PDB file of C-alpha atoms in Angstrom:
ATOM      1  CA  MET A  22      -7.685  -1.917 -14.858  1.00 41.00           C
ATOM      2  CA  ILE A  23      -5.221  -0.600 -17.454  1.00 35.00           C
ATOM      3  CA  GLY A  24      -6.741   2.875 -17.153  1.00 41.00           C
ATOM      4  CA  ARG A  25      -6.370   2.795 -13.370  1.00 46.00           C
ATOM      5  CA  GLY A  26      -2.748   1.690 -13.723  1.00 43.00           C
ATOM      6  CA  ARG A  27      -1.969   4.553 -16.078  1.00 50.00           C
ATOM      7  CA  GLN A  28      -3.710   7.017 -13.748  1.00 52.00           C
ATOM      8  CA  LEU A  29      -1.632   5.815 -10.806  1.00 51.00           C
ATOM      9  CA  LEU A  30       1.580   5.934 -12.852  1.00 49.00           C
ATOM     10  CA  SER A  31       0.850   9.525 -13.882  1.00 56.00           C
ATOM     11  CA  LYS A  32       0.171  10.459 -10.266  1.00 59.00           C
ATOM     12  CA  LEU A  33       3.383   8.883  -9.029  1.00 58.00           C
ATOM     13  CA  LEU A  34       5.468  10.481 -11.758  1.00 60.00           C
ATOM     14  CA  ALA A  35       4.053  13.865 -10.743  1.00 65.00           C
ATOM     15  CA  LEU A  36       5.188  13.197  -7.161  1.00 66.00           C
ATOM     16  CA  ALA A  37       8.699  12.092  -8.104  1.00 65.00           C
ATOM     17  CA  ARG A  38      11.702  14.165  -7.041  1.00 71.00           C
ATOM     18  CA  PRO A  39      14.827  12.646  -8.640  1.00 73.00           C
ATOM     19  CA  GLY A  40      17.143  13.682  -5.811  1.00 72.00           C
ATOM     20  CA  GLU A  41      14.929  11.973  -3.232  1.00 77.00           C
ATOM     21  CA  LEU A  42      14.433   8.671  -5.073  1.00 83.00           C
ATOM     22  CA  ARG A  43      15.200   5.578  -2.972  1.00 86.00           C
ATOM     23  CA  MET A  44      14.383   1.868  -3.273  1.00 89.00           C
ATOM     24  CA  GLN A  45      14.872  -1.047  -0.880  1.00 93.00           C
ATOM     25  CA  ARG A  46      13.472  -4.401   0.154  1.00 94.00           C
ATOM     26  CA  ALA A  47      10.857  -4.121   2.890  1.00 94.00           C
ATOM     27  CA  ASP A  48       7.901  -5.855   4.490  1.00 94.00           C
ATOM     28  CA  CYS A  49       4.492  -4.796   3.186  1.00 96.00           C
ATOM     29  CA  PRO A  50       1.723  -5.836   5.613  1.00 96.00           C
ATOM     30  CA  MET A  51      -0.554  -6.268   2.611  1.00 96.00           C
ATOM     31  CA  CYS A  52       1.532  -8.470   0.324  1.00 95.00           C
ATOM     32  CA  GLY A  53       4.684  -9.565   2.172  1.00 95.00           C
ATOM     33  CA  ARG A  54       8.363  -9.077   1.360  1.00 95.00           C
ATOM     34  CA  THR A  55       8.658  -6.730  -1.556  1.00 93.00           C
ATOM     35  CA  LEU A  56      10.402  -3.709  -3.026  1.00 92.00           C
ATOM     36  CA  VAL A  57       9.375  -0.316  -1.708  1.00 93.00           C
ATOM     37  CA  VAL A  58      10.206   2.909  -3.505  1.00 90.00           C
ATOM     38  CA  LYS A  59      10.352   6.461  -2.127  1.00 91.00           C
ATOM     39  CA  LEU A  60       9.716   9.009  -4.862  1.00 88.00           C
ATOM     40  CA  ALA A  61       9.728  12.051  -2.579  1.00 87.00           C
ATOM     41  CA  GLU A  62       9.736  13.008   1.101  1.00 87.00           C
ATOM     42  CA  ASN A  63       6.069  12.336   1.830  1.00 87.00           C
ATOM     43  CA  ASN A  64       4.031   9.281   2.773  1.00 89.00           C
ATOM     44  CA  VAL A  65       1.934   9.234  -0.411  1.00 88.00           C
ATOM     45  CA  ALA A  66       5.135   8.941  -2.437  1.00 89.00           C
ATOM     46  CA  VAL A  67       6.313   5.836  -0.554  1.00 93.00           C
ATOM     47  CA  ARG A  68       4.898   2.852  -2.456  1.00 93.00           C
ATOM     48  CA  CYS A  69       5.014  -0.913  -2.484  1.00 94.00           C
ATOM     49  CA  LEU A  70       5.883  -1.881  -6.050  1.00 90.00           C
ATOM     50  CA  ARG A  71       3.844  -5.089  -5.900  1.00 92.00           C
ATOM     51  CA  CYS A  72       0.466  -4.000  -4.506  1.00 94.00           C
ATOM     52  CA  ARG A  73       0.798  -0.207  -5.075  1.00 92.00           C
ATOM     53  CA  ALA A  74       0.059   0.573  -1.412  1.00 95.00           C
ATOM     54  CA  SER A  75       1.273   3.899  -0.068  1.00 95.00           C
ATOM     55  CA  ALA A  76       2.782   4.305   3.406  1.00 95.00           C
ATOM     56  CA  ILE A  77      -0.708   5.392   4.530  1.00 96.00           C
ATOM     57  CA  HIS A  78      -2.321   2.170   3.294  1.00 97.00           C
ATOM     58  CA  MET A  79       0.478   0.076   4.766  1.00 97.00           C
ATOM     59  CA  SER A  80       0.141   1.828   8.130  1.00 97.00           C
ATOM     60  CA  ILE A  81      -3.575   0.986   8.344  1.00 98.00           C
ATOM     61  CA  ALA A  82      -2.955  -2.604   7.274  1.00 97.00           C
ATOM     62  CA  ARG A  83      -0.214  -3.035   9.890  1.00 97.00           C
ATOM     63  CA  VAL A  84      -2.567  -1.884  12.668  1.00 98.00           C
ATOM     64  CA  VAL A  85      -5.413  -4.065  11.381  1.00 98.00           C
ATOM     65  CA  ARG A  86      -3.122  -7.099  11.316  1.00 97.00           C
ATOM     66  CA  GLN A  87      -1.897  -6.368  14.852  1.00 97.00           C
ATOM     67  CA  LEU A  88      -5.438  -6.162  16.207  1.00 98.00           C
ATOM     68  CA  TYR A  89      -6.866  -8.974  14.044  1.00 98.00           C
ATOM     69  CA  PRO A  90      -4.245 -11.674  13.356  1.00 96.00           C
ATOM     70  CA  ASP A  91      -7.062 -13.814  11.914  1.00 97.00           C
ATOM     71  CA  MET A  92      -9.540 -11.810   9.839  1.00 97.00           C
ATOM     72  CA  SER A  93     -11.362 -14.786   8.358  1.00 97.00           C
ATOM     73  CA  ARG A  94     -14.524 -14.242  10.430  1.00 97.00           C
ATOM     74  CA  LEU A  95     -14.602 -10.457  10.339  1.00 98.00           C
ATOM     75  CA  VAL A  96     -17.474  -8.591   8.691  1.00 98.00           C
ATOM     76  CA  VAL A  97     -15.841  -5.415   7.387  1.00 98.00           C
ATOM     77  CA  TYR A  98     -17.063  -2.155   5.864  1.00 98.00           C
ATOM     78  CA  GLU A  99     -14.498  -0.201   3.826  1.00 98.00           C
ATOM     79  CA  MET A 100     -15.343   3.285   2.571  1.00 97.00           C
ATOM     80  CA  SER A 101     -13.943   2.730  -0.910  1.00 96.00           C
ATOM     81  CA  SER A 102     -14.494   0.248  -3.717  1.00 96.00           C
ATOM     82  CA  ARG A 103     -10.992  -0.005  -5.122  1.00 93.00           C
ATOM     83  CA  GLY A 104      -7.332   0.427  -4.295  1.00 93.00           C
ATOM     84  CA  PRO A 105      -4.740  -1.415  -2.200  1.00 95.00           C
ATOM     85  CA  LEU A 106      -6.631  -1.358   1.112  1.00 97.00           C
ATOM     86  CA  TYR A 107      -9.810  -2.633  -0.546  1.00 97.00           C
ATOM     87  CA  ASP A 108      -7.846  -5.414  -2.272  1.00 97.00           C
ATOM     88  CA  PHE A 109      -6.181  -6.406   1.016  1.00 98.00           C
ATOM     89  CA  LEU A 110      -9.487  -6.558   2.912  1.00 98.00           C
ATOM     90  CA  ARG A 111     -11.193  -8.464   0.095  1.00 97.00           C
ATOM     91  CA  ARG A 112      -8.514 -11.161   0.378  1.00 97.00           C
ATOM     92  CA  GLN A 113      -8.381 -11.327   4.182  1.00 97.00           C
ATOM     93  CA  ALA A 114     -11.835 -10.546   5.601  1.00 98.00           C
ATOM     94  CA  GLY A 115     -14.619 -13.064   6.028  1.00 98.00           C
ATOM     95  CA  ALA A 116     -17.064 -10.637   4.381  1.00 98.00           C
ATOM     96  CA  LEU A 117     -16.463  -7.197   2.887  1.00 98.00           C
ATOM     97  CA  THR A 118     -18.917  -4.409   2.106  1.00 98.00           C
ATOM     98  CA  CYS A 119     -17.645  -1.373   0.218  1.00 98.00           C
ATOM     99  CA  SER A 120     -19.039   1.892  -1.077  1.00 97.00           C
ATOM    100  CA  GLU A 121     -18.241   5.248  -2.647  1.00 96.00           C
ATOM    101  CA  PHE A 122     -19.908   8.630  -2.315  1.00 95.00           C
ATOM    102  CA  PHE A 123     -21.403   9.904  -5.583  1.00 93.00           C
ATOM    103  CA  ASP A 124     -22.903  13.386  -5.719  1.00 90.00           C
ATOM    104  CA  ASP A 125     -25.713  12.340  -8.068  1.00 92.00           C
ATOM    105  CA  VAL A 126     -26.680   8.938  -6.575  1.00 96.00           C
ATOM    106  CA  ALA A 127     -28.969   8.417  -3.569  1.00 97.00           C
ATOM    107  CA  PRO A 128     -27.430   6.618  -0.573  1.00 96.00           C
ATOM    108  CA  GLY A 129     -28.076   2.899  -0.840  1.00 97.00           C
ATOM    109  CA  GLU A 130     -28.479   3.003  -4.619  1.00 97.00           C
ATOM    110  CA  PHE A 131     -25.890   1.685  -7.073  1.00 96.00           C
ATOM    111  CA  ALA A 132     -23.780   3.290  -9.770  1.00 94.00           C
ATOM    112  CA  GLY A 133     -22.943   0.256 -11.858  1.00 93.00           C
ATOM    113  CA  HIS A 134     -21.734  -2.361  -9.389  1.00 94.00           C
ATOM    114  CA  VAL A 135     -20.727   0.157  -6.683  1.00 96.00           C
ATOM    115  CA  GLN A 136     -23.088   1.215  -3.914  1.00 97.00           C
ATOM    116  CA  CYS A 137     -23.346   4.865  -2.935  1.00 98.00           C
ATOM    117  CA  GLN A 138     -23.190   5.660   0.766  1.00 98.00           C
ATOM    118  CA  ASP A 139     -23.120   8.971   2.615  1.00 98.00           C
ATOM    119  CA  VAL A 140     -21.387   8.354   5.947  1.00 98.00           C
ATOM    120  CA  GLN A 141     -23.633  11.024   7.499  1.00 98.00           C
ATOM    121  CA  ARG A 142     -26.679   8.813   6.815  1.00 98.00           C
ATOM    122  CA  LEU A 143     -25.644   5.225   6.239  1.00 98.00           C
ATOM    123  CA  THR A 144     -28.362   2.862   5.020  1.00 98.00           C
ATOM    124  CA  TYR A 145     -26.991  -0.168   6.881  1.00 98.00           C
ATOM    125  CA  ALA A 146     -28.743  -1.721   9.885  1.00 98.00           C
ATOM    126  CA  ASN A 147     -27.542  -1.299  13.443  1.00 98.00           C
ATOM    127  CA  ASN A 148     -24.745  -3.645  14.556  1.00 98.00           C
ATOM    128  CA  SER A 149     -23.852  -4.781  11.038  1.00 98.00           C
ATOM    129  CA  PHE A 150     -20.036  -4.794  11.080  1.00 98.00           C
ATOM    130  CA  ASP A 151     -17.081  -5.856  13.203  1.00 98.00           C
ATOM    131  CA  LEU A 152     -14.707  -3.356  11.613  1.00 98.00           C
ATOM    132  CA  CYS A 153     -14.944  -0.170   9.567  1.00 98.00           C
ATOM    133  CA  THR A 154     -11.947   1.296   7.729  1.00 98.00           C
ATOM    134  CA  SER A 155     -11.275   4.442   5.740  1.00 98.00           C
ATOM    135  CA  THR A 156      -8.333   6.336   4.300  1.00 97.00           C
ATOM    136  CA  GLU A 157      -8.417  10.150   4.278  1.00 96.00           C
ATOM    137  CA  VAL A 158     -12.212  10.432   4.163  1.00 97.00           C
ATOM    138  CA  PHE A 159     -13.576  12.306   7.174  1.00 98.00           C
ATOM    139  CA  GLU A 160     -11.880  15.631   6.406  1.00 98.00           C
ATOM    140  CA  HIS A 161     -14.228  15.755   3.383  1.00 97.00           C
ATOM    141  CA  VAL A 162     -17.433  15.057   5.344  1.00 98.00           C
ATOM    142  CA  PRO A 163     -19.478  18.219   6.085  1.00 98.00           C
ATOM    143  CA  ASP A 164     -20.681  16.934   9.478  1.00 98.00           C
ATOM    144  CA  ASP A 165     -17.952  14.564  10.574  1.00 98.00           C
ATOM    145  CA  CYS A 166     -19.379  14.011  14.060  1.00 98.00           C
ATOM    146  CA  ARG A 167     -22.625  12.827  12.518  1.00 98.00           C
ATOM    147  CA  GLY A 168     -20.539  10.494  10.364  1.00 98.00           C
ATOM    148  CA  PHE A 169     -18.712   9.144  13.422  1.00 98.00           C
ATOM    149  CA  THR A 170     -22.074   8.585  15.128  1.00 98.00           C
ATOM    150  CA  GLU A 171     -23.358   6.663  12.106  1.00 98.00           C
ATOM    151  CA  VAL A 172     -20.285   4.435  12.005  1.00 98.00           C
ATOM    152  CA  HIS A 173     -20.714   3.792  15.724  1.00 98.00           C
ATOM    153  CA  ARG A 174     -24.345   2.785  15.061  1.00 98.00           C
ATOM    154  CA  VAL A 175     -23.515   0.214  12.387  1.00 98.00           C
ATOM    155  CA  LEU A 176     -20.629  -1.335  14.332  1.00 98.00           C
ATOM    156  CA  ARG A 177     -21.290  -4.322  16.553  1.00 98.00           C
ATOM    157  CA  PRO A 178     -20.502  -4.082  20.286  1.00 98.00           C
ATOM    158  CA  GLY A 179     -16.726  -4.206  20.591  1.00 98.00           C
ATOM    159  CA  GLY A 180     -16.333  -3.218  16.926  1.00 98.00           C
ATOM    160  CA  ARG A 181     -13.668  -0.798  15.766  1.00 98.00           C
ATOM    161  CA  LEU A 182     -13.274   2.113  13.374  1.00 99.00           C
ATOM    162  CA  ILE A 183      -9.676   2.133  12.098  1.00 98.00           C
ATOM    163  CA  PHE A 184      -8.813   5.032   9.823  1.00 98.00           C
ATOM    164  CA  THR A 185      -6.503   7.869   8.851  1.00 98.00           C
ATOM    165  CA  VAL A 186      -6.968  11.562   8.217  1.00 98.00           C
ATOM    166  CA  PRO A 187      -4.335  14.240   7.620  1.00 96.00           C
ATOM    167  CA  LEU A 188      -3.316  15.394  11.109  1.00 97.00           C
ATOM    168  CA  THR A 189      -1.567  18.524  12.347  1.00 96.00           C
ATOM    169  CA  ASP A 190       0.397  18.757  15.602  1.00 95.00           C
ATOM    170  CA  ASP A 191      -2.038  21.394  16.894  1.00 97.00           C
ATOM    171  CA  PHE A 192      -4.553  20.331  19.519  1.00 97.00           C
ATOM    172  CA  LEU A 193      -7.580  22.036  17.982  1.00 98.00           C
ATOM    173  CA  THR A 194      -9.128  21.107  14.644  1.00 98.00           C
ATOM    174  CA  VAL A 195      -9.466  24.064  12.245  1.00 98.00           C
ATOM    175  CA  GLU A 196     -12.781  24.260  10.432  1.00 98.00           C
ATOM    176  CA  ARG A 197     -12.357  25.459   6.842  1.00 98.00           C
ATOM    177  CA  ALA A 198     -15.929  25.199   5.535  1.00 98.00           C
ATOM    178  CA  ARG A 199     -19.420  24.230   6.656  1.00 97.00           C
ATOM    179  CA  VAL A 200     -22.910  23.623   5.311  1.00 96.00           C
ATOM    180  CA  VAL A 201     -25.667  25.746   6.861  1.00 95.00           C
ATOM    181  CA  ASP A 202     -29.299  25.226   5.782  1.00 94.00           C
ATOM    182  CA  GLY A 203     -28.063  23.405   2.704  1.00 92.00           C
ATOM    183  CA  ALA A 204     -25.690  26.193   1.648  1.00 96.00           C
ATOM    184  CA  LEU A 205     -21.908  25.822   1.593  1.00 96.00           C
ATOM    185  CA  GLN A 206     -20.038  28.498   3.526  1.00 97.00           C
ATOM    186  CA  HIS A 207     -16.255  28.923   3.309  1.00 97.00           C
ATOM    187  CA  ILE A 208     -14.585  30.007   6.553  1.00 97.00           C
ATOM    188  CA  LEU A 209     -11.055  29.917   5.145  1.00 97.00           C
ATOM    189  CA  VAL A 210      -9.603  29.899   1.644  1.00 97.00           C
ATOM    190  CA  PRO A 211     -10.881  26.669   0.017  1.00 96.00           C
ATOM    191  CA  GLU A 212      -8.553  23.689   0.095  1.00 96.00           C
ATOM    192  CA  TYR A 213      -9.111  20.800  -2.296  1.00 94.00           C
ATOM    193  CA  HIS A 214      -7.788  17.249  -2.322  1.00 91.00           C
ATOM    194  CA  GLY A 215      -8.281  14.442  -4.840  1.00 75.00           C
ATOM    195  CA  ASP A 216      -9.874  11.006  -4.972  1.00 72.00           C
ATOM    196  CA  VAL A 217     -10.350   8.198  -7.471  1.00 66.00           C
ATOM    197  CA  VAL A 218     -13.948   9.210  -8.256  1.00 66.00           C
ATOM    198  CA  ARG A 219     -13.577  12.943  -8.853  1.00 63.00           C
ATOM    199  CA  GLY A 220      -9.895  13.212  -9.698  1.00 60.00           C
ATOM    200  CA  HIS A 221      -7.093  15.454  -8.510  1.00 65.00           C
ATOM    201  CA  GLY A 222      -7.868  18.692  -6.668  1.00 65.00           C
ATOM    202  CA  LYS A 223     -11.672  18.411  -6.794  1.00 79.00           C
ATOM    203  CA  VAL A 224     -12.684  17.287  -3.281  1.00 92.00           C
ATOM    204  CA  LEU A 225     -13.304  20.067  -0.770  1.00 96.00           C
ATOM    205  CA  CYS A 226     -11.524  19.767   2.580  1.00 97.00           C
ATOM    206  CA  PHE A 227     -13.897  20.852   5.352  1.00 98.00           C
ATOM    207  CA  ARG A 228     -11.317  20.834   8.150  1.00 98.00           C
ATOM    208  CA  ASN A 229      -7.703  20.328   9.153  1.00 98.00           C
ATOM    209  CA  TYR A 230      -7.746  17.868  12.037  1.00 98.00           C
ATOM    210  CA  GLY A 231      -5.843  18.415  15.252  1.00 98.00           C
ATOM    211  CA  GLN A 232      -5.248  16.045  18.132  1.00 98.00           C
ATOM    212  CA  ASP A 233      -8.760  16.720  19.461  1.00 98.00           C
ATOM    213  CA  ILE A 234     -10.187  14.306  16.884  1.00 98.00           C
ATOM    214  CA  LEU A 235     -10.084  11.728  19.699  1.00 98.00           C
ATOM    215  CA  GLN A 236     -12.523  13.858  21.727  1.00 98.00           C
ATOM    216  CA  ARG A 237     -14.804  14.134  18.696  1.00 98.00           C
ATOM    217  CA  LEU A 238     -14.922  10.359  18.466  1.00 98.00           C
ATOM    218  CA  ARG A 239     -15.681   9.934  22.170  1.00 98.00           C
ATOM    219  CA  LYS A 240     -18.455  12.531  21.991  1.00 98.00           C
ATOM    220  CA  SER A 241     -19.896  10.550  19.074  1.00 98.00           C
ATOM    221  CA  GLY A 242     -20.325   7.484  21.263  1.00 98.00           C
ATOM    222  CA  PHE A 243     -17.036   5.573  21.061  1.00 98.00           C
ATOM    223  CA  GLN A 244     -15.838   4.178  24.393  1.00 97.00           C
ATOM    224  CA  GLN A 245     -12.170   4.526  23.492  1.00 97.00           C
ATOM    225  CA  ALA A 246     -10.198   6.394  20.859  1.00 98.00           C
ATOM    226  CA  ARG A 247      -6.440   6.464  20.453  1.00 98.00           C
ATOM    227  CA  PHE A 248      -3.593   7.088  18.066  1.00 98.00           C
ATOM    228  CA  VAL A 249      -1.342   4.234  16.981  1.00 97.00           C
ATOM    229  CA  SER A 250       1.944   5.522  15.575  1.00 94.00           C
ATOM    230  CA  VAL A 251       3.421   3.304  12.877  1.00 92.00           C
ATOM    231  CA  GLU A 252       7.158   3.920  12.874  1.00 83.00           C
ATOM    232  CA  TYR A 253       8.921   1.618  10.453  1.00 80.00           C
ATOM    233  CA  SER A 254      12.467   2.266   9.286  1.00 83.00           C
ATOM    234  CA  GLU A 255      12.087   0.234   6.078  1.00 86.00           C
ATOM    235  CA  TRP A 256       9.556   2.863   4.919  1.00 91.00           C
ATOM    236  CA  TRP A 257      12.055   5.664   5.625  1.00 92.00           C
ATOM    237  CA  GLY A 258      10.019   6.730   8.673  1.00 91.00           C
ATOM    238  CA  MET A 259       7.002   7.594   6.515  1.00 91.00           C
ATOM    239  CA  GLY A 260       4.450   5.583   8.501  1.00 92.00           C
ATOM    240  CA  VAL A 261       1.516   7.637   9.778  1.00 95.00           C
ATOM    241  CA  LYS A 262      -0.636   7.861  12.876  1.00 96.00           C
ATOM    242  CA  VAL A 263      -3.612   5.530  12.611  1.00 98.00           C
ATOM    243  CA  ILE A 264      -6.739   6.259  14.647  1.00 98.00           C
ATOM    244  CA  VAL A 265      -8.456   3.374  16.415  1.00 98.00           C
ATOM    245  CA  ALA A 266     -11.907   3.963  17.945  1.00 98.00           C
ATOM    246  CA  GLU A 267     -13.690   1.177  19.810  1.00 98.00           C
ATOM    247  CA  LYS A 268     -17.416   0.822  20.420  1.00 98.00           C
TER     248      LYS A 268
END
């Protein structure tokens, strides 16, 4: 826990821009009335000082709370095993399943106490969950439509996938890389992001999503897919678009 705290502190200090620093009292949908700090002009740098949630995490939690005022009977699958969103769901949901993707662990197997899952081939049974959540995951999935189809399979009728990805204002998604016959092919100059498993700048981005992500979800079986814009002045307007897809 101490190591994770130091890692987060180092990350936030790297984001900080002294001239853009702001702090104010605000509502965090994860932990209530709190202090929120803005370290720079981006949503990752807007943080709740109590639960460490970024504006991205808080945006997802706000939408989840709006759609599920009482989460006590929900069976939820979250595509991470740590962090503010995981902590929030663990407290609120009736049952929570979590996972990470490890390059060297077979899907369904465990690395310590954490299960490995590949969203392109989930090991869960059909109709297992009421809700699936993820934060900035699908841009790193080689075949995202196969991943959407798998999430649709494991959701119960009426279940929802609520998630975020980095979005552009363009309509069309831009493919940056692909896997063909097991071989990685770069279409554009490689772009890397970071995560808690691999660290900063080590996770390949396969695409930059446009507004057509909603069509991708519908083609993958979802009956409805929509954007929910979270505009909240107490977060300095740094709320993000959350995607809600319904089975």
